[in-house]
CSV table of C-alpha atoms and ligand atoms in Angstrom, one decimal:
chain,number,residue,atom,x,y,z
A,73,MET,CA,0.0,0.0,0.0
A,74,GLN,CA,3.0,2.1,0.7
A,75,ASP,CA,3.9,1.9,-3.0
A,76,GLN,CA,0.5,2.7,-4.4
A,77,PRO,CA,-0.3,6.2,-5.3
A,78,LEU,CA,-2.2,7.9,-2.6
A,79,THR,CA,-5.8,8.8,-3.5
A,80,GLU,CA,-9.2,9.1,-1.7
A,81,LEU,CA,-9.9,5.8,-3.4
A,82,THR,CA,-7.1,4.2,-1.4
A,83,LEU,CA,-8.8,5.4,1.7
A,84,ASP,CA,-12.2,4.1,0.7
A,85,GLN,CA,-10.6,0.7,-0.2
A,86,VAL,CA,-9.1,0.4,3.3
A,87,ALA,CA,-12.3,1.6,4.9
A,88,LYS,CA,-14.2,-1.1,3.1
A,89,GLU,CA,-11.9,-3.8,4.2
A,90,ALA,CA,-11.9,-2.5,7.7
A,91,LEU,CA,-15.7,-2.6,7.9
A,92,ALA,CA,-15.8,-6.1,6.5
A,93,ALA,CA,-13.2,-7.2,9.1
A,94,LEU,CA,-15.1,-5.5,11.9
A,95,GLY,CA,-18.3,-7.4,11.0
A,96,ALA,CA,-16.4,-10.6,11.5
A,97,ALA,CA,-15.0,-9.7,14.9
A,98,ALA,CA,-16.9,-12.0,17.3
A,99,ASP,CA,-15.2,-11.3,20.6
A,100,GLY,CA,-13.5,-8.6,22.5
A,101,GLU,CA,-10.0,-9.7,21.8
A,102,THR,CA,-10.5,-9.8,18.0
A,103,LEU,CA,-12.2,-6.4,18.3
A,104,GLU,CA,-9.2,-4.9,20.1
A,105,GLY,CA,-6.9,-6.4,17.5
A,106,TRP,CA,-9.0,-4.8,14.8
A,107,HIS,CA,-8.7,-1.4,16.4
A,108,VAL,CA,-4.9,-1.7,16.5
A,109,THR,CA,-4.8,-2.8,12.9
A,110,TYR,CA,-6.8,0.0,11.5
A,111,LEU,CA,-7.0,2.9,13.9
A,112,GLY,CA,-4.0,2.4,16.2
A,113,ARG,CA,-0.9,4.6,16.1
A,114,LYS,CA,0.6,2.3,13.5
A,115,GLY,CA,-2.7,1.3,12.0
A,116,GLN,CA,-3.5,1.3,8.3
A,117,VAL,CA,-5.8,4.3,8.4
A,118,THR,CA,-3.5,6.3,10.6
A,119,GLN,CA,-0.6,5.7,8.3
A,120,LEU,CA,-2.5,6.7,5.2
A,121,ILE,CA,-3.5,9.9,6.9
A,122,ARG,CA,0.2,10.6,7.7
A,123,ARG,CA,1.0,10.3,4.0
A,124,VAL,CA,-1.1,13.4,3.2
A,125,SER,CA,2.1,15.3,2.8
A,126,ASP,CA,3.0,13.2,-0.2
A,127,LEU,CA,0.0,14.8,-2.1
A,128,PRO,CA,0.2,17.9,-4.2
A,129,LYS,CA,-0.9,20.8,-2.0
A,130,GLU,CA,-4.3,21.4,-3.8
A,131,GLU,CA,-5.4,17.8,-3.2
A,132,ARG,CA,-4.6,17.8,0.5
A,133,PRO,CA,-7.8,19.5,1.9
A,134,ALA,CA,-10.2,17.2,0.2
A,135,PHE,CA,-8.1,14.1,1.2
A,136,GLY,CA,-7.9,15.3,4.7
A,137,LYS,CA,-11.6,15.9,5.0
A,138,ARG,CA,-12.4,12.5,3.6
A,139,ALA,CA,-9.8,10.9,5.8
A,140,ASN,CA,-11.4,12.4,8.9
A,141,GLU,CA,-14.9,11.3,7.8
A,142,ILE,CA,-13.7,7.8,7.3
A,143,LYS,CA,-11.8,7.8,10.6
A,144,GLN,CA,-14.8,9.0,12.5
A,145,ALA,CA,-17.1,6.6,10.7
A,146,LEU,CA,-14.8,3.7,11.6
A,147,GLU,CA,-14.5,4.8,15.2
A,148,ALA,CA,-18.3,5.0,15.4
A,149,ALA,CA,-18.7,1.6,13.8
A,150,TYR,CA,-16.2,0.2,16.3
A,151,GLY,CA,-18.1,1.7,19.2
A,152,ARG,CA,-21.4,0.2,18.0
A,153,HIS,CA,-19.8,-3.1,17.5
A,154,ALA,CA,-18.2,-3.1,20.9
A,155,GLN,CA,-21.5,-2.2,22.5
A,156,ALA,CA,-23.3,-5.0,20.6
A,157,LEU,CA,-20.6,-7.5,21.7
A,158,LYS,CA,-21.0,-6.4,25.3
A,159,VAL,CA,-24.8,-7.0,25.1
A,160,ARG,CA,-24.3,-10.4,23.5
A,161,GLU,CA,-21.8,-11.3,26.2
A,162,MET,CA,-24.2,-10.2,28.9
A,163,GLU,CA,-27.0,-12.3,27.4
A,164,ARG,CA,-24.8,-15.3,27.1
A,165,SER,CA,-23.8,-15.1,30.8
A,166,LEU,CA,-27.4,-14.6,31.8
A,167,VAL,CA,-28.3,-17.8,30.0
A,168,GLU,CA,-25.3,-19.8,31.2
A,169,GLY,CA,-25.4,-18.6,34.8
A,170,ALA,CA,-29.2,-18.8,35.1
A,171,ILE,CA,-30.4,-20.1,38.5
A,172,ASP,CA,-33.3,-22.5,38.3
A,173,VAL,CA,-35.4,-21.4,41.3
A,174,THR,CA,-37.7,-24.3,40.8
A,175,LEU,CA,-35.1,-26.9,41.7
A,176,PRO,CA,-35.6,-28.5,45.1
A,177,GLY,CA,-33.3,-27.3,47.9
A,178,ARG,CA,-30.6,-29.4,49.4
A,179,SER,CA,-31.3,-29.9,53.1
A,180,THR,CA,-28.5,-29.9,55.7
A,181,ALA,CA,-28.3,-32.8,58.2
A,182,HIS,CA,-29.1,-31.5,61.7
A,183,GLY,CA,-28.2,-33.3,64.9
A,184,ARG,CA,-30.9,-34.2,67.3
A,185,LEU,CA,-31.5,-35.4,70.8
A,186,HIS,CA,-31.3,-39.1,71.4
A,187,PRO,CA,-34.7,-40.6,72.1
A,188,SER,CA,-33.6,-41.5,75.6
A,189,THR,CA,-32.4,-38.0,76.2
A,190,GLN,CA,-35.8,-36.6,75.1
A,191,VAL,CA,-37.7,-38.9,77.4
A,192,LEU,CA,-35.3,-38.2,80.3
A,193,ARG,CA,-35.7,-34.5,79.9
A,194,ARG,CA,-39.5,-34.9,79.9
A,195,ILE,CA,-39.4,-37.0,83.1
A,196,THR,CA,-37.1,-34.4,84.6
A,197,GLN,CA,-39.4,-31.6,83.6
A,198,ILE,CA,-42.5,-33.2,85.0
A,199,SER,CA,-40.7,-34.1,88.2
A,200,ALA,CA,-39.4,-30.6,88.6
A,201,ASP,CA,-43.0,-29.3,88.1
A,202,MET,CA,-44.0,-31.6,91.0
A,203,GLY,CA,-41.2,-30.3,93.3
A,204,PHE,CA,-38.4,-32.8,92.8
A,205,GLN,CA,-34.9,-31.7,92.5
A,206,VAL,CA,-32.4,-33.5,90.3
A,207,TYR,CA,-29.6,-35.2,92.3
A,208,ARG,CA,-26.6,-36.6,90.5
A,209,SER,CA,-25.0,-39.7,91.7
A,210,ARG,CA,-22.0,-41.7,90.6
A,211,ASP,CA,-21.9,-44.6,88.0
A,212,VAL,CA,-19.1,-46.3,89.8
A,213,GLU,CA,-20.2,-47.5,93.2
A,214,THR,CA,-19.1,-49.5,96.2
A,215,ASP,CA,-20.6,-52.8,97.0
A,216,GLU,CA,-21.7,-51.2,100.3
A,217,CYS,CA,-23.9,-48.5,98.7
A,218,ASN,CA,-25.1,-50.6,95.8
A,219,PHE,CA,-26.1,-53.5,98.0
A,220,GLN,CA,-25.3,-53.6,101.7
A,221,LEU,CA,-26.8,-50.3,102.8
A,222,LEU,CA,-29.8,-51.0,100.7
A,223,ASN,CA,-30.6,-54.0,102.8
A,224,PHE,CA,-29.7,-56.6,100.2
A,225,PRO,CA,-29.3,-60.0,101.9
A,226,ARG,CA,-25.8,-61.4,101.7
A,227,HIS,CA,-26.5,-63.9,99.1
A,228,HIS,CA,-29.0,-62.0,97.0
A,229,PRO,CA,-28.8,-63.1,93.4
A,230,ALA,CA,-28.3,-59.5,92.1
A,231,ARG,CA,-24.9,-59.6,93.7
A,232,ASP,CA,-23.9,-62.6,91.7
A,233,MET,CA,-21.1,-62.4,89.1
A,234,GLN,CA,-23.8,-63.1,86.6
A,235,ASP,CA,-25.6,-59.8,87.2
A,236,THR,CA,-23.0,-57.2,88.3
A,237,PHE,CA,-20.0,-55.7,86.5
A,238,TYR,CA,-17.3,-55.8,89.1
A,239,THR,CA,-14.1,-53.8,88.6
A,240,THR,CA,-10.6,-55.0,89.3
A,241,GLN,CA,-10.7,-53.2,92.5
A,242,ARG,CA,-12.3,-55.2,95.4
A,243,ASP,CA,-15.9,-54.1,96.2
A,244,VAL,CA,-15.9,-51.4,93.5
A,245,LEU,CA,-18.6,-52.0,90.8
A,246,LEU,CA,-20.8,-50.3,88.2
A,247,ARG,CA,-24.1,-49.5,89.8
A,248,THR,CA,-26.8,-52.0,88.9
A,249,HIS,CA,-29.6,-49.6,89.7
A,250,THR,CA,-29.9,-45.9,90.7
A,251,SER,CA,-31.0,-46.8,94.3
A,252,PRO,CA,-27.5,-46.4,95.9
A,253,GLY,CA,-28.0,-42.7,95.0
A,254,GLN,CA,-30.7,-42.7,97.8
A,255,ILE,CA,-28.0,-43.3,100.4
A,256,HIS,CA,-25.8,-40.5,99.1
A,257,ALA,CA,-28.8,-38.1,98.9
A,258,MET,CA,-30.1,-38.9,102.3
A,259,ARG,CA,-26.7,-38.5,103.9
A,260,GLU,CA,-26.4,-35.1,102.3
A,261,TYR,CA,-29.9,-33.9,103.2
A,262,CYS,CA,-30.2,-35.4,106.7
A,263,PRO,CA,-32.0,-34.4,108.9
A,264,GLU,CA,-33.9,-32.2,106.4
A,265,PRO,CA,-36.9,-33.4,104.4
A,266,ILE,CA,-35.9,-34.6,101.0
A,267,ARG,CA,-37.5,-34.7,97.5
A,268,VAL,CA,-35.2,-35.7,94.7
A,269,ILE,CA,-35.0,-37.6,91.5
A,270,LEU,CA,-31.8,-39.4,90.4
A,271,PRO,CA,-31.5,-40.1,86.7
A,272,GLY,CA,-28.6,-42.1,85.5
A,273,MET,CA,-27.1,-45.0,83.6
A,274,CYS,CA,-27.1,-48.4,85.1
A,275,TYR,CA,-25.2,-51.5,84.2
A,276,ARG,CA,-25.9,-55.2,84.4
A,277,TYR,CA,-23.8,-58.1,83.3
A,278,GLU,CA,-26.6,-59.8,81.3
A,279,GLN,CA,-27.1,-61.6,78.1
A,280,LEU,CA,-27.9,-59.1,75.3
A,281,THR,CA,-31.3,-59.7,73.9
A,282,ALA,CA,-34.1,-57.6,72.2
A,283,ARG,CA,-35.5,-56.9,75.7
A,284,SER,CA,-32.3,-56.5,77.8
A,285,GLU,CA,-29.2,-54.4,77.4
A,286,ILE,CA,-26.1,-54.3,79.6
A,287,GLN,CA,-26.6,-50.6,80.0
A,288,PHE,CA,-29.8,-48.7,80.5
A,289,TYR,CA,-31.2,-45.6,82.1
A,290,GLN,CA,-33.1,-45.5,85.4
A,291,VAL,CA,-34.8,-42.6,87.1
A,292,GLU,CA,-34.9,-43.0,90.8
A,293,GLY,CA,-37.2,-40.9,93.0
A,294,LEU,CA,-37.0,-40.3,96.7
A,295,ALA,CA,-39.3,-38.3,99.0
A,296,GLY,CA,-38.8,-38.2,102.8
A,297,GLY,CA,-40.3,-36.3,105.6
A,298,TYR,CA,-41.9,-36.4,109.0
A,299,ASP,CA,-45.3,-37.4,107.8
A,300,ILE,CA,-45.1,-39.4,104.6
A,301,ARG,CA,-47.3,-42.3,103.9
A,302,PHE,CA,-48.1,-44.8,101.2
A,303,THR,CA,-51.0,-42.7,100.0
A,304,ASP,CA,-48.5,-39.9,99.2
A,305,LEU,CA,-46.6,-42.4,97.1
A,306,LYS,CA,-49.8,-43.5,95.3
A,307,GLY,CA,-51.1,-40.0,94.7
A,308,THR,CA,-47.8,-38.6,93.5
A,309,LEU,CA,-47.0,-41.5,91.1
A,310,THR,CA,-50.6,-41.5,89.7
A,311,ASP,CA,-50.3,-37.8,89.1
A,312,PHE,CA,-46.9,-38.3,87.5
A,313,ALA,CA,-48.2,-41.1,85.2
A,314,GLN,CA,-51.1,-38.8,84.0
A,315,ARG,CA,-48.7,-36.0,83.2
A,316,MET,CA,-46.4,-38.4,81.5
A,317,PHE,CA,-48.8,-40.5,79.5
A,318,GLY,CA,-51.9,-38.3,79.3
A,319,SER,CA,-54.6,-37.3,81.8
A,320,GLY,CA,-57.3,-39.9,82.4
A,321,ARG,CA,-54.7,-42.7,81.8
A,322,LYS,CA,-55.5,-45.4,84.4
A,323,THR,CA,-52.9,-46.8,86.8
A,324,ARG,CA,-52.8,-49.7,89.2
A,325,PHE,CA,-50.4,-50.9,91.9
A,326,ARG,CA,-49.5,-54.5,92.5
A,327,ALA,CA,-47.7,-55.8,95.6
A,328,SER,CA,-44.1,-56.7,95.0
A,329,TYR,CA,-40.8,-57.1,96.8
A,330,PHE,CA,-37.6,-55.1,97.0
A,331,PRO,CA,-35.1,-55.5,99.8
A,332,PHE,CA,-34.9,-51.7,100.4
A,333,THR,CA,-38.6,-50.9,100.5
A,334,GLU,CA,-41.4,-52.2,102.7
A,335,PRO,CA,-44.1,-52.5,101.6
A,336,SER,CA,-43.1,-52.7,98.0
A,337,ALA,CA,-45.2,-52.3,94.8
A,338,GLU,CA,-45.1,-52.1,91.1
A,339,MET,CA,-47.1,-49.6,89.1
A,340,ASP,CA,-48.7,-50.4,85.8
A,341,VAL,CA,-50.2,-47.9,83.4
A,342,GLU,CA,-53.0,-48.6,81.0
A,343,CYS,CA,-51.4,-49.7,77.8
A,344,ILE,CA,-50.8,-46.6,75.7
A,345,LEU,CA,-50.9,-48.5,72.4
A,346,CYS,CA,-54.3,-50.2,72.8
A,347,ASP,CA,-55.9,-48.0,75.5
A,348,GLY,CA,-56.2,-51.0,77.8
A,349,ARG,CA,-58.1,-53.2,75.3
A,350,GLY,CA,-55.2,-55.6,75.0
A,351,CYS,CA,-52.6,-56.0,72.3
A,352,ARG,CA,-49.4,-57.8,71.5
A,353,VAL,CA,-47.2,-55.2,73.3
A,354,CYS,CA,-49.1,-55.4,76.6
A,355,LYS,CA,-49.4,-59.2,76.1
A,356,HIS,CA,-53.2,-58.8,76.0
A,357,THR,CA,-53.3,-57.7,79.6
A,358,GLY,CA,-54.1,-54.0,78.9
A,359,TRP,CA,-51.4,-52.9,81.3
A,360,LEU,CA,-47.7,-52.0,81.1
A,361,GLU,CA,-45.3,-52.1,84.0
A,362,ILE,CA,-43.5,-48.8,84.3
A,363,LEU,CA,-41.9,-48.7,87.8
A,364,GLY,CA,-41.0,-50.3,91.1
A,365,CYS,CA,-41.7,-48.4,94.3
A,366,GLY,CA,-42.4,-48.6,98.0
A,367,MET,CA,-41.9,-47.1,101.4
A,368,VAL,CA,-38.2,-46.8,102.2
A,369,HIS,CA,-37.2,-49.6,104.5
A,370,PRO,CA,-36.4,-48.5,108.1
A,371,VAL,CA,-33.0,-50.0,107.8
A,372,VAL,CA,-32.3,-47.9,104.7
A,373,LEU,CA,-33.6,-44.8,106.4
A,374,GLN,CA,-31.2,-45.5,109.3
A,375,ASN,CA,-28.3,-46.1,106.9
A,376,GLY,CA,-29.1,-42.7,105.4
A,377,GLY,CA,-28.9,-41.1,108.8
A,378,TYR,CA,-32.6,-40.6,109.6
A,379,ASP,CA,-34.5,-41.9,112.6
A,380,PRO,CA,-37.1,-44.3,111.2
A,381,SER,CA,-39.3,-43.9,114.3
A,382,VAL,CA,-40.2,-40.3,113.3
A,383,PHE,CA,-39.1,-40.1,109.7
A,384,SER,CA,-40.5,-41.9,106.7
A,385,GLY,CA,-40.3,-41.8,102.9
A,386,TYR,CA,-41.1,-43.4,99.7
A,387,ALA,CA,-39.0,-44.3,96.7
A,388,PHE,CA,-39.5,-45.4,93.1
A,389,GLY,CA,-37.4,-46.4,90.2
A,390,MET,CA,-38.4,-46.5,86.5
A,391,GLY,CA,-36.6,-47.5,83.3
A,392,PRO,CA,-37.5,-44.9,80.7
A,393,GLU,CA,-36.3,-47.0,77.8
A,394,ARG,CA,-39.1,-49.5,78.2
A,395,SER,CA,-41.8,-46.9,77.9
A,396,THR,CA,-39.9,-45.3,75.0
A,397,MET,CA,-40.0,-48.6,73.3
A,398,THR,CA,-43.7,-49.0,73.9
A,399,ARG,CA,-44.5,-45.4,72.9
A,400,TYR,CA,-42.6,-45.6,69.5
A,401,GLY,CA,-43.1,-49.3,68.8
A,402,ILE,CA,-39.3,-50.0,69.0
A,403,GLU,CA,-38.9,-53.7,68.9
A,404,ASP,CA,-35.3,-54.1,70.0
A,405,ILE,CA,-33.6,-52.4,73.0
A,406,ARG,CA,-30.2,-52.8,71.3
A,407,TYR,CA,-31.1,-49.9,68.9
A,408,PHE,CA,-30.7,-47.4,71.8
A,409,TRP,CA,-26.9,-47.7,72.0
A,410,GLY,CA,-26.2,-49.1,68.5
A,411,ASN,CA,-25.8,-45.5,67.2
A,412,ASP,CA,-27.4,-46.4,63.9
A,413,LEU,CA,-28.4,-43.1,62.2
A,414,ARG,CA,-31.3,-44.8,60.4
A,415,PHE,CA,-32.8,-45.4,63.9
A,416,LEU,CA,-31.7,-42.1,65.6
A,417,GLU,CA,-33.0,-39.9,62.7
A,418,GLN,CA,-36.5,-41.1,63.3
A,419,PHE,CA,-36.8,-39.1,66.5
B,219,LIG,N1,-34.0,-50.3,92.1
B,219,LIG,C1,-35.1,-51.1,91.7
B,219,LIG,C2,-34.7,-51.8,90.4
B,219,LIG,O1,-33.7,-51.7,89.8
B,219,LIG,C3,-36.3,-50.2,91.4
B,219,LIG,C4,-36.8,-49.5,92.7
B,219,LIG,C5,-36.4,-48.3,93.1
B,219,LIG,C6,-37.8,-50.2,93.5
B,219,LIG,C7,-36.9,-47.7,94.2
B,219,LIG,C8,-38.3,-49.5,94.6
B,219,LIG,C9,-37.8,-48.3,95.0
B,219,LIG,O2,-35.4,-52.6,89.9
């Protein structure tokens, strides 16, 4: 082009080429390259314009005017094309980055309370409403507190190696029930009246089956004072059962035996699955056993520091897992401590 004679036609020719190339520029990078090629400092149009001095004087004004027109036209076309590319780019990103708000959300996994914890908290809440304080007692016990002070006869089967987890230390064992907590609580409260519940884990060296585990919860209750009778026990536990299993739910007491209570009883509640009509869970009796109870044995009161001639009390002990199983139709007690999420997530 350097060698060709310079005319307005040369300008028009370059402009035509430039416009054609511009139309083909499909992205920002090509577009910038185009601007450098034609309108940049060393661009074709710029260089042509510089050659104006080669022309005879009289041709220069017309050439200059035409050159300016062309340069402006090309700059304008460049601007429009850049704008169009920008719009196209925006539309493309809108389509590609579109969010489909109709897609279902992804839920996060939340932790939740273990069913036993839920039931324990409910029992604690109801007991607190009824004036019982929570008293914490140890899981590792002495033979003395777990058995002797609770009036267990020397050769009671519960003391057998079959039933108790003994430690390597003589006379130190894992508690087989929460009742030894009665001794600790009485010794702490004596000679004041007392009204406590003692929730906690208990351990028994037993064959694992669908109905029995080697560890399970119990909630012990103990109320003592200077005028406490069996009617107080019946009234309180009936009230408790109604708050726990629904008002109007029937209860009954059956005579029983525990070494540390006299008289002793067991309380049944009308089956919550069949409303007492009889079903597989209640073995067609219409009743479910929920706790053992009785008046604290004079010997035990004495071991706790109280004078049984003026002081009396009642105690009860329930196993919340059994009623949880009944309530939710859980068929195997081993699910409780198996930590299977498929089980736990149902609560
Ligand atoms: N400790 C008894 C048991 O494990 C339950 C119980 C507690 C009975 C308090 C009477 C009074 O079975």
